[in-house]
Each structure stands twice: as C-alpha cells, then as structure tokens.
Amino acid sequence: MAQKATTRKITLPPGLGAALPAAPETVSSDRTPADRLSAWKARWGISRMAYRVKPGLYALGAPGADSPVFATANYRLSFDALRTNLKGLSAWILALDTKGINVWCAAGKGTFGTLELARIIAETGLEKLVTHRRLILPQLGAPGVSAHRVKAYTGFSVAYGPVRAEDIPEYLRLGRATPEMRRVRFNFSDRMMLAPVQLVHFGRYLLPAAALLYLLGYRADAAYTAGALFAGGALVPALLPWLPGRSFAVKSAAAGLLITALIALAHDQTPAQLTARALIYTAAASFVGLDFTGASTYTSLSGVKKEMRLAMPAHALAFAAGLAILAAGRFL
C-alpha cells in the first residue's frame, strides 16, 4: 500500500538564516537607468560574479495571501528578467542562493535545486504568508528540482512556467503554458548577448599576447592570435546554426580555419608556416569557441564534460604539431 507523503523538516546549517531578510523586501517591476548600466557591465564581465541579489523572499507590488509565488536565481539578470516582466502584478518572489549563477546553469550545478528551494521556503516562513501551496518555477530550472520531494518537504506543489519571462503574464491568464512557451529559442540576439563575456574572458589573455607578438615583429602571428579570439568568441555564436558539425569544437575549428585563411591572404608565408599557423590558431579558436558550449542551451552538463574531454587532447596535439613545424622550419 502506498504511503502518504509527509512533510519532512529541513535541518539548516548554523548561521544560514542570518543571511536572509527577517521580512520580505519590496521590489518594483521598473528597470532604472542604473539597472541597465549594471546589466551592461555584467554582460561584459565587469563585476559579474558580484551581480546578485540577497537570497530570500521579495514582495513585488502589494502581494497578499492568494498572490502567486515565483522562484528564481539570485543572479541579478535572472531576478530582473522576472520582476520587470510582472508589470501591473503583485507577487511573491523567492530568490534562491545559486551563488550568483543563472537558473539554467545553477540547475545543472545543483544550486537551483530541491533542498535549496525547501530550505528557503522554511527560512522565509512562506507558508504563513500565503493560503495556497503553489510555486511557479522557471522551466529551465526543472533539471535541478524534484517536484514530488519539494511537495513532501514543504507541502508546496511545483508548476513550471514558460521558458521566457516575457510570457509569464499570458501564462497566468491561461493558467497553463502553450507549446510555444515551452520551446527553447537560441536565436541570433540570444547568442550574441552572451558573446561579450566570452570575448572579455579570453581577450584578457589573447589580446596582450597579440600585442606582444606585434611588438616583437611577429605581425602575422599577432593577427592570427586576434583572429582566433574573434573566430571563437564572436563568429561562433553569430554563425552557430550554419557552421558544419554538431560538436562545438568542430564548429569552432571551422570558424577558426575560415579566419586563418582570410588572414593568410594578407601575409606572405611558406607552405610550412601556413600549415603550422593553421594548426595552432585553428586549435586556439576551437578552444575559445568550445567554452561557448557551457553557455548554450544545446548541450547538457554531461555533454559539455564529454566534449571537453574529447576536444582538449586534440587541441593540445594540433598546437604542439604546429609549434614543431615552425621549429623545424628554422633548421631546415
């Protein structure tokens, strides 16, 4: 005979409760110029890991006992995407402690997860503020949450809202998500929104390297180094659906090979030098572009790990082969 699920008490580590507000903080659905500037800085990797809100319960508008309860990450871009798409609505917002990581990545890492959701419900006393027992979670957070366990721990049932926060008002009106709301899009603007942080992350290493090579007189190599950054950091997200192959490493290598070929037109070099540089800088572009696999919705966490495991040795081999050809050319 099946046993009835019972609410299990969550035992909290000492000191965790002190980090949460004693009462719900009030937020609005407005996006201020300061919010826009901070979001722009975060997308360019400026103080990105500090761009977060305090975990806890927030009151949007004037929520009451029957107002909807949403859960999101404490990454500020995720939090702001939710609140700014709830204009004219009153709601409760639970910001889980995802360590400043967005919902989708945090779900894969486990910080947007069952126990964290149960913990924050218990700490904020949500059950005393609402008469219903329903939570609306983002669809991309589903991999980290076990709905039946949340129900057993807290008494709250879980419903998954639409992929995009902009569809939430219509979702609330219909009381369900349409197939279109469930569809994950990763179009050109979505992809290019992620490109700046990739460029900044790798640019801090490759641009100084390119500058040094230029000053030392290796102008072709300086151009190839900058080209590898552009190919992997900008061309890959821009042309992702049209680049050949399924693997991000292969797609990125194709982008790198294209840029390498274009740069080769402007520099005189022997066939051996061209071959060596094609190996070195195509591998570099592939390495940069491969990092984009963790930012896309195309690949699961296990898929990312598998691709990294296969691609990294190939990158190292191509790089070493290119250096060997260049070194041999000096003595032959």
mmCIF file of C-alpha atoms in Angstrom:
data_model
loop_
_atom_site.group_PDB
_atom_site.id
_atom_site.type_symbol
_atom_site.label_atom_id
_atom_site.label_comp_id
_atom_site.label_asym_id
_atom_site.label_seq_id
_atom_site.Cartn_x
_atom_site.Cartn_y
_atom_site.Cartn_z
ATOM 1 C CA MET A 1 0.000 0.000 0.000
ATOM 2 C CA ALA A 2 1.379 3.407 -0.969
ATOM 3 C CA GLN A 3 2.239 5.610 1.953
ATOM 4 C CA LYS A 4 1.069 9.177 2.122
ATOM 5 C CA ALA A 5 3.887 11.693 1.682
ATOM 6 C CA THR A 6 4.612 13.639 4.824
ATOM 7 C CA THR A 7 6.358 16.936 5.317
ATOM 8 C CA ARG A 8 9.942 16.450 6.362
ATOM 9 C CA LYS A 9 11.659 19.055 8.485
ATOM 10 C CA ILE A 10 14.687 20.625 6.850
ATOM 11 C CA THR A 11 17.664 20.890 9.175
ATOM 12 C CA LEU A 12 19.551 24.076 8.375
ATOM 13 C CA PRO A 13 23.284 24.559 8.872
ATOM 14 C CA PRO A 14 24.095 27.077 11.628
ATOM 15 C CA GLY A 15 24.158 30.706 10.555
ATOM 16 C CA LEU A 16 22.335 30.321 7.234
ATOM 17 C CA GLY A 17 19.198 32.019 8.464
ATOM 18 C CA ALA A 18 21.056 35.158 9.470
ATOM 19 C CA ALA A 19 21.905 35.909 5.825
ATOM 20 C CA LEU A 20 18.234 36.174 4.853
ATOM 21 C CA PRO A 21 15.984 39.196 5.436
ATOM 22 C CA ALA A 22 13.754 38.976 8.504
ATOM 23 C CA ALA A 23 10.829 40.315 6.463
ATOM 24 C CA PRO A 24 10.183 40.316 2.705
ATOM 25 C CA GLU A 25 11.943 43.147 0.907
ATOM 26 C CA THR A 26 9.869 45.189 -1.523
ATOM 27 C CA VAL A 27 10.856 45.487 -5.179
ATOM 28 C CA SER A 28 9.228 47.110 -8.198
ATOM 29 C CA SER A 29 8.884 45.985 -11.786
ATOM 30 C CA ASP A 30 10.628 49.116 -13.099
ATOM 31 C CA ARG A 31 14.003 48.944 -14.807
ATOM 32 C CA THR A 32 16.029 52.036 -13.932
ATOM 33 C CA PRO A 33 18.976 53.532 -15.866
ATOM 34 C CA ALA A 34 21.230 52.207 -13.086
ATOM 35 C CA ASP A 35 19.785 48.716 -13.649
ATOM 36 C CA ARG A 36 20.533 48.961 -17.374
ATOM 37 C CA LEU A 37 24.097 50.119 -16.762
ATOM 38 C CA SER A 38 24.735 47.335 -14.253
ATOM 39 C CA ALA A 39 23.298 44.754 -16.658
ATOM 40 C CA TRP A 40 25.533 46.034 -19.460
ATOM 41 C CA LYS A 41 28.582 45.791 -17.198
ATOM 42 C CA ALA A 42 27.650 42.241 -16.176
ATOM 43 C CA ARG A 43 27.323 41.168 -19.815
ATOM 44 C CA TRP A 44 30.837 42.466 -20.419
ATOM 45 C CA GLY A 45 32.153 40.561 -17.421
ATOM 46 C CA ILE A 46 32.609 43.628 -15.199
ATOM 47 C CA SER A 47 31.954 42.618 -11.569
ATOM 48 C CA ARG A 48 29.795 39.830 -12.975
ATOM 49 C CA MET A 49 30.081 37.482 -10.005
ATOM 50 C CA ALA A 50 29.035 40.296 -7.662
ATOM 51 C CA TYR A 51 25.922 40.987 -9.741
ATOM 52 C CA ARG A 52 23.459 39.238 -7.480
ATOM 53 C CA VAL A 53 20.627 39.886 -5.047
ATOM 54 C CA LYS A 54 20.408 38.697 -1.474
ATOM 55 C CA PRO A 55 18.726 35.276 -1.238
ATOM 56 C CA GLY A 56 15.301 35.428 0.353
ATOM 57 C CA LEU A 57 11.696 36.441 -0.171
ATOM 58 C CA TYR A 58 10.708 39.594 -2.051
ATOM 59 C CA ALA A 59 7.353 41.329 -2.360
ATOM 60 C CA LEU A 60 6.536 42.743 -5.787
ATOM 61 C CA GLY A 61 3.742 45.292 -5.650
ATOM 62 C CA ALA A 62 1.321 44.555 -2.822
ATOM 63 C CA PRO A 63 1.067 40.754 -2.693
ATOM 64 C CA GLY A 64 -1.493 39.062 -0.477
ATOM 65 C CA ALA A 65 -2.314 35.596 0.752
ATOM 66 C CA ASP A 66 -3.536 34.449 -2.668
ATOM 67 C CA SER A 67 -0.800 36.065 -4.792
ATOM 68 C CA PRO A 68 1.368 33.822 -6.979
ATOM 69 C CA VAL A 69 4.793 32.733 -5.746
ATOM 70 C CA PHE A 70 7.685 32.625 -8.215
ATOM 71 C CA ALA A 71 11.143 31.189 -7.663
ATOM 72 C CA THR A 72 14.281 32.311 -9.460
ATOM 73 C CA ALA A 73 18.051 32.516 -9.049
ATOM 74 C CA ASN A 74 19.777 35.250 -7.099
ATOM 75 C CA TYR A 75 21.751 36.154 -10.238
ATOM 76 C CA ARG A 76 20.633 39.732 -10.831
ATOM 77 C CA LEU A 77 19.941 39.315 -14.562
ATOM 78 C CA SER A 78 17.630 36.358 -13.850
ATOM 79 C CA PHE A 79 15.929 38.183 -10.975
ATOM 80 C CA ASP A 80 15.440 41.359 -13.030
ATOM 81 C CA ALA A 81 14.140 39.433 -16.040
ATOM 82 C CA LEU A 82 11.400 38.042 -13.801
ATOM 83 C CA ARG A 83 10.386 41.178 -11.903
ATOM 84 C CA THR A 84 10.398 43.503 -14.929
ATOM 85 C CA ASN A 85 8.040 41.180 -16.811
ATOM 86 C CA LEU A 86 5.470 41.246 -13.995
ATOM 87 C CA LYS A 87 4.328 44.830 -14.551
ATOM 88 C CA GLY A 88 0.950 45.545 -13.003
ATOM 89 C CA LEU A 89 1.033 42.322 -10.989
ATOM 90 C CA SER A 90 1.537 41.634 -7.305
ATOM 91 C CA ALA A 91 3.550 38.539 -6.482
ATOM 92 C CA TRP A 92 5.993 36.916 -4.104
ATOM 93 C CA ILE A 93 9.483 36.153 -5.450
ATOM 94 C CA LEU A 94 11.794 33.592 -3.870
ATOM 95 C CA ALA A 95 15.434 34.231 -4.778
ATOM 96 C CA LEU A 96 17.358 31.007 -4.220
ATOM 97 C CA ASP A 97 21.006 31.117 -3.231
ATOM 98 C CA THR A 98 22.542 29.996 -6.526
ATOM 99 C CA LYS A 99 25.862 31.744 -5.757
ATOM 100 C CA GLY A 100 25.133 34.384 -8.378
ATOM 101 C CA ILE A 101 24.606 31.842 -11.184
ATOM 102 C CA ASN A 102 21.676 31.905 -13.627
ATOM 103 C CA VAL A 103 18.802 29.432 -13.349
ATOM 104 C CA TRP A 104 19.809 27.033 -16.129
ATOM 105 C CA CYS A 105 23.462 26.722 -15.094
ATOM 106 C CA ALA A 106 22.553 26.597 -11.396
ATOM 107 C CA ALA A 107 20.076 23.771 -12.050
ATOM 108 C CA GLY A 108 22.873 21.791 -13.688
ATOM 109 C CA LYS A 109 25.221 22.503 -10.792
ATOM 110 C CA GLY A 110 22.561 21.682 -8.183
ATOM 111 C CA THR A 111 22.361 25.099 -6.507
ATOM 112 C CA PHE A 112 18.936 25.755 -8.033
ATOM 113 C CA GLY A 113 17.689 22.544 -6.516
ATOM 114 C CA THR A 114 15.224 20.725 -4.327
ATOM 115 C CA LEU A 115 16.887 21.215 -0.960
ATOM 116 C CA GLU A 116 17.746 24.865 -1.555
ATOM 117 C CA LEU A 117 14.142 25.560 -2.527
ATOM 118 C CA ALA A 118 12.837 23.716 0.535
ATOM 119 C CA ARG A 119 15.355 25.467 2.765
ATOM 120 C CA ILE A 120 14.446 28.953 1.642
ATOM 121 C CA ILE A 121 10.717 28.243 1.939
ATOM 122 C CA ALA A 122 11.292 27.147 5.528
ATOM 123 C CA GLU A 123 13.532 30.093 6.420
ATOM 124 C CA THR A 124 11.282 32.781 4.970
ATOM 125 C CA GLY A 125 8.109 31.423 6.565
ATOM 126 C CA LEU A 126 6.338 31.466 3.214
ATOM 127 C CA GLU A 127 3.590 29.137 4.436
ATOM 128 C CA LYS A 128 2.465 31.857 6.865
ATOM 129 C CA LEU A 129 2.141 34.486 4.133
ATOM 130 C CA VAL A 130 0.055 32.606 1.574
ATOM 131 C CA THR A 131 -3.025 30.434 1.878
ATOM 132 C CA HIS A 132 -2.306 28.399 -1.253
ATOM 133 C CA ARG A 133 0.522 25.927 -1.684
ATOM 134 C CA ARG A 134 1.681 26.527 -5.260
ATOM 135 C CA LEU A 135 5.078 27.539 -6.596
ATOM 136 C CA ILE A 136 5.858 28.659 -10.139
ATOM 137 C CA LEU A 137 9.391 27.770 -11.219
ATOM 138 C CA PRO A 138 11.188 28.603 -14.471
ATOM 139 C CA GLN A 139 11.160 25.712 -16.925
ATOM 140 C CA LEU A 140 14.943 25.822 -17.286
ATOM 141 C CA GLY A 141 15.234 25.118 -13.554
ATOM 142 C CA ALA A 142 13.479 21.758 -13.875
ATOM 143 C CA PRO A 143 16.666 19.624 -14.121
ATOM 144 C CA GLY A 144 17.626 20.612 -10.583
ATOM 145 C CA VAL A 145 14.272 20.228 -8.848
ATOM 146 C CA SER A 146 12.324 17.146 -7.831
ATOM 147 C CA ALA A 147 8.723 18.344 -7.611
ATOM 148 C CA HIS A 148 7.465 15.424 -5.524
ATOM 149 C CA ARG A 149 10.265 15.888 -2.991
ATOM 150 C CA VAL A 150 9.521 19.600 -2.698
ATOM 151 C CA LYS A 151 5.891 18.658 -2.036
ATOM 152 C CA ALA A 152 6.931 16.134 0.607
ATOM 153 C CA TYR A 153 9.330 18.530 2.319
ATOM 154 C CA THR A 154 7.218 21.699 2.286
ATOM 155 C CA GLY A 155 3.651 20.951 1.263
ATOM 156 C CA PHE A 156 4.045 23.226 -1.786
ATOM 157 C CA SER A 157 3.358 21.862 -5.261
ATOM 158 C CA VAL A 158 5.552 22.888 -8.175
ATOM 159 C CA ALA A 159 4.393 24.165 -11.557
ATOM 160 C CA TYR A 160 6.832 25.052 -14.302
ATOM 161 C CA GLY A 161 6.251 28.354 -16.017
ATOM 162 C CA PRO A 162 7.320 29.337 -19.526
ATOM 163 C CA VAL A 163 10.901 29.421 -20.774
ATOM 164 C CA ARG A 164 10.834 33.189 -21.280
ATOM 165 C CA ALA A 165 9.820 35.568 -18.514
ATOM 166 C CA GLU A 166 8.036 37.789 -21.036
ATOM 167 C CA ASP A 167 5.406 35.043 -21.452
ATOM 168 C CA ILE A 168 4.503 34.900 -17.742
ATOM 169 C CA PRO A 169 1.529 37.324 -17.885
ATOM 170 C CA GLU A 170 -0.064 35.230 -20.646
ATOM 171 C CA TYR A 171 0.806 32.044 -18.750
ATOM 172 C CA LEU A 172 -1.039 33.376 -15.694
ATOM 173 C CA ARG A 173 -4.016 34.421 -17.818
ATOM 174 C CA LEU A 174 -4.321 30.996 -19.435
ATOM 175 C CA GLY A 175 -3.376 29.034 -16.343
ATOM 176 C CA ARG A 176 -1.024 26.879 -18.404
ATOM 177 C CA ALA A 177 1.933 27.056 -20.775
ATOM 178 C CA THR A 178 1.342 26.722 -24.504
ATOM 179 C CA PRO A 179 3.717 24.628 -26.673
ATOM 180 C CA GLU A 180 5.301 27.848 -27.926
ATOM 181 C CA MET A 181 6.001 28.930 -24.336
ATOM 182 C CA ARG A 182 7.768 25.610 -23.754
ATOM 183 C CA ARG A 183 10.019 25.953 -26.794
ATOM 184 C CA VAL A 184 13.607 26.968 -26.067
ATOM 185 C CA ARG A 185 14.863 29.532 -28.541
ATOM 186 C CA PHE A 186 18.526 30.330 -29.027
ATOM 187 C CA ASN A 187 18.360 32.844 -31.853
ATOM 188 C CA PHE A 188 20.941 35.339 -33.071
ATOM 189 C CA SER A 189 20.215 38.006 -30.453
ATOM 190 C CA ASP A 190 20.218 35.397 -27.653
ATOM 191 C CA ARG A 191 23.596 34.104 -28.785
ATOM 192 C CA MET A 192 25.215 37.492 -29.326
ATOM 193 C CA MET A 193 24.063 38.619 -25.890
ATOM 194 C CA LEU A 194 26.455 36.003 -24.491
ATOM 195 C CA ALA A 195 29.368 36.878 -26.776
ATOM 196 C CA PRO A 196 30.776 39.885 -24.844
ATOM 197 C CA VAL A 197 31.607 37.928 -21.709
ATOM 198 C CA GLN A 198 33.330 35.264 -23.838
ATOM 199 C CA LEU A 199 35.387 37.912 -25.620
ATOM 200 C CA VAL A 200 36.371 39.578 -22.354
ATOM 201 C CA HIS A 201 37.220 36.272 -20.668
ATOM 202 C CA PHE A 202 39.646 35.117 -23.361
ATOM 203 C CA GLY A 203 40.623 38.607 -24.507
ATOM 204 C CA ARG A 204 42.445 39.262 -21.253
ATOM 205 C CA TYR A 205 44.944 36.601 -22.329
ATOM 206 C CA LEU A 206 44.930 36.673 -26.125
ATOM 207 C CA LEU A 207 44.958 40.436 -26.715
ATOM 208 C CA PRO A 208 48.093 41.048 -24.601
ATOM 209 C CA ALA A 209 49.688 38.069 -26.357
ATOM 210 C CA ALA A 210 48.799 39.577 -29.741
ATOM 211 C CA ALA A 211 50.214 42.955 -28.688
ATOM 212 C CA LEU A 212 53.463 41.352 -27.523
ATOM 213 C CA LEU A 213 53.838 39.392 -30.755
ATOM 214 C CA TYR A 214 53.277 42.578 -32.745
ATOM 215 C CA LEU A 215 55.913 44.491 -30.761
ATOM 216 C CA LEU A 216 58.381 41.645 -31.258
ATOM 217 C CA GLY A 217 57.863 41.829 -35.008
ATOM 218 C CA TYR A 218 55.655 38.753 -35.431
ATOM 219 C CA ARG A 219 52.860 40.677 -37.102
ATOM 220 C CA ALA A 220 51.294 37.697 -38.826
ATOM 221 C CA ASP A 221 51.105 35.788 -35.555
ATOM 222 C CA ALA A 222 49.638 38.854 -33.832
ATOM 223 C CA ALA A 223 46.893 38.970 -36.461
ATOM 224 C CA TYR A 224 46.258 35.232 -36.165
ATOM 225 C CA THR A 225 46.019 35.474 -32.364
ATOM 226 C CA ALA A 226 43.453 38.282 -32.528
ATOM 227 C CA GLY A 227 41.679 36.370 -35.284
ATOM 228 C CA ALA A 228 41.406 33.266 -33.103
ATOM 229 C CA LEU A 229 39.719 35.354 -30.410
ATOM 230 C CA PHE A 230 37.290 36.847 -32.935
ATOM 231 C CA ALA A 231 36.537 33.474 -34.526
ATOM 232 C CA GLY A 232 35.868 31.607 -31.289
ATOM 233 C CA GLY A 233 34.322 34.456 -29.310
ATOM 234 C CA ALA A 234 32.185 36.240 -31.910
ATOM 235 C CA LEU A 235 31.942 34.257 -35.136
ATOM 236 C CA VAL A 236 30.900 31.015 -33.436
ATOM 237 C CA PRO A 237 27.836 32.473 -31.656
ATOM 238 C CA ALA A 238 26.940 34.530 -34.733
ATOM 239 C CA LEU A 239 27.082 31.626 -37.200
ATOM 240 C CA LEU A 240 26.380 28.717 -34.848
ATOM 241 C CA PRO A 241 23.458 27.121 -36.777
ATOM 242 C CA TRP A 242 25.348 27.279 -40.090
ATOM 243 C CA LEU A 243 28.825 26.139 -39.078
ATOM 244 C CA PRO A 244 29.498 22.487 -40.030
ATOM 245 C CA GLY A 245 29.386 19.665 -37.491
ATOM 246 C CA ARG A 246 27.428 19.012 -34.310
ATOM 247 C CA SER A 247 30.298 19.436 -31.868
ATOM 248 C CA PHE A 248 31.138 22.943 -30.668
ATOM 249 C CA ALA A 249 34.823 22.062 -31.046
ATOM 250 C CA VAL A 250 34.295 21.220 -34.727
ATOM 251 C CA LYS A 251 32.126 24.292 -35.352
ATOM 252 C CA SER A 252 34.726 26.499 -33.671
ATOM 253 C CA ALA A 253 37.553 24.889 -35.625
ATOM 254 C CA ALA A 254 35.670 25.643 -38.849
ATOM 255 C CA ALA A 255 35.310 29.292 -37.823
ATOM 256 C CA GLY A 256 38.988 29.408 -36.905
ATOM 257 C CA LEU A 257 40.033 27.861 -40.207
ATOM 258 C CA LEU A 258 37.960 30.447 -42.090
ATOM 259 C CA ILE A 259 39.560 33.382 -40.279
ATOM 260 C CA THR A 260 43.019 31.817 -40.608
ATOM 261 C CA ALA A 261 42.540 31.510 -44.373
ATOM 262 C CA LEU A 262 41.401 35.139 -44.673
ATOM 263 C CA ILE A 263 44.353 36.440 -42.657
ATOM 264 C CA ALA A 264 46.731 34.305 -44.739
ATOM 265 C CA LEU A 265 45.770 36.348 -47.816
ATOM 266 C CA ALA A 266 47.415 39.413 -46.258
ATOM 267 C CA HIS A 267 50.701 37.770 -45.223
ATOM 268 C CA ASP A 268 53.440 36.106 -47.252
ATOM 269 C CA GLN A 269 54.474 32.775 -45.754
ATOM 270 C CA THR A 270 55.824 29.409 -46.801
ATOM 271 C CA PRO A 271 53.537 26.368 -47.060
ATOM 272 C CA ALA A 272 55.101 25.017 -43.860
ATOM 273 C CA GLN A 273 54.421 28.263 -41.988
ATOM 274 C CA LEU A 274 50.841 28.349 -43.266
ATOM 275 C CA THR A 275 50.284 24.742 -42.178
ATOM 276 C CA ALA A 276 51.778 25.369 -38.752
ATOM 277 C CA ARG A 277 49.736 28.502 -38.146
ATOM 278 C CA ALA A 278 46.579 26.824 -39.373
ATOM 279 C CA LEU A 279 47.113 24.101 -36.768
ATOM 280 C CA ILE A 280 47.997 26.486 -33.929
ATOM 281 C CA TYR A 281 45.380 29.173 -34.440
ATOM 282 C CA THR A 282 42.554 26.903 -35.531
ATOM 283 C CA ALA A 283 43.137 24.983 -32.292
ATOM 284 C CA ALA A 284 43.132 28.274 -30.363
ATOM 285 C CA ALA A 285 39.858 29.369 -31.977
ATOM 286 C CA SER A 286 38.331 25.964 -31.288
ATOM 287 C CA PHE A 287 39.391 26.198 -27.637
ATOM 288 C CA VAL A 288 37.765 29.640 -27.290
ATOM 289 C CA GLY A 289 34.582 28.573 -29.059
ATOM 290 C CA LEU A 290 34.345 25.333 -27.105
ATOM 291 C CA ASP A 291 33.765 27.364 -23.948
ATOM 292 C CA PHE A 292 30.521 28.582 -25.526
ATOM 293 C CA THR A 293 29.044 25.093 -25.209
ATOM 294 C CA GLY A 294 28.528 25.713 -21.488
ATOM 295 C CA ALA A 295 26.647 28.939 -22.209
ATOM 296 C CA SER A 296 24.253 27.479 -24.781
ATOM 297 C CA THR A 297 21.045 25.538 -24.349
ATOM 298 C CA TYR A 298 22.212 22.963 -26.906
ATOM 299 C CA THR A 299 24.299 20.839 -24.573
ATOM 300 C CA SER A 300 23.650 19.142 -21.244
ATOM 301 C CA LEU A 301 26.167 19.205 -18.401
ATOM 302 C CA SER A 302 27.269 15.656 -19.229
ATOM 303 C CA GLY A 303 27.534 16.634 -22.890
ATOM 304 C CA VAL A 304 29.765 19.584 -22.031
ATOM 305 C CA LYS A 305 32.084 17.364 -19.988
ATOM 306 C CA LYS A 306 32.250 14.733 -22.728
ATOM 307 C CA GLU A 307 33.054 17.260 -25.435
ATOM 308 C CA MET A 308 35.743 18.902 -23.312
ATOM 309 C CA ARG A 309 37.281 15.506 -22.596
ATOM 310 C CA LEU A 310 37.494 14.674 -26.304
ATOM 311 C CA ALA A 311 38.463 18.088 -27.658
ATOM 312 C CA MET A 312 41.178 19.191 -25.248
ATOM 313 C CA PRO A 313 43.723 16.488 -26.251
ATOM 314 C CA ALA A 314 43.069 17.300 -29.925
ATOM 315 C CA HIS A 315 43.726 20.992 -29.249
ATOM 316 C CA ALA A 316 46.977 20.200 -27.461
ATOM 317 C CA LEU A 317 48.106 17.858 -30.246
ATOM 318 C CA ALA A 318 47.375 20.398 -33.004
ATOM 319 C CA PHE A 319 49.122 23.170 -31.069
ATOM 320 C CA ALA A 320 52.192 21.015 -30.430
ATOM 321 C CA ALA A 321 52.327 19.883 -34.064
ATOM 322 C CA GLY A 322 52.167 23.478 -35.263
ATOM 323 C CA LEU A 323 54.984 24.544 -32.962
ATOM 324 C CA ALA A 324 57.061 21.558 -34.080
ATOM 325 C CA ILE A 325 56.629 22.503 -37.749
ATOM 326 C CA LEU A 326 57.631 26.116 -37.055
ATOM 327 C CA ALA A 327 60.659 24.993 -35.043
ATOM 328 C CA ALA A 328 61.717 22.519 -37.727
ATOM 329 C CA GLY A 329 61.442 25.212 -40.376
ATOM 330 C CA ARG A 330 64.141 27.239 -38.669
ATOM 331 C CA PHE A 331 66.647 24.428 -39.040
ATOM 332 C CA LEU A 332 65.741 23.106 -42.488
#
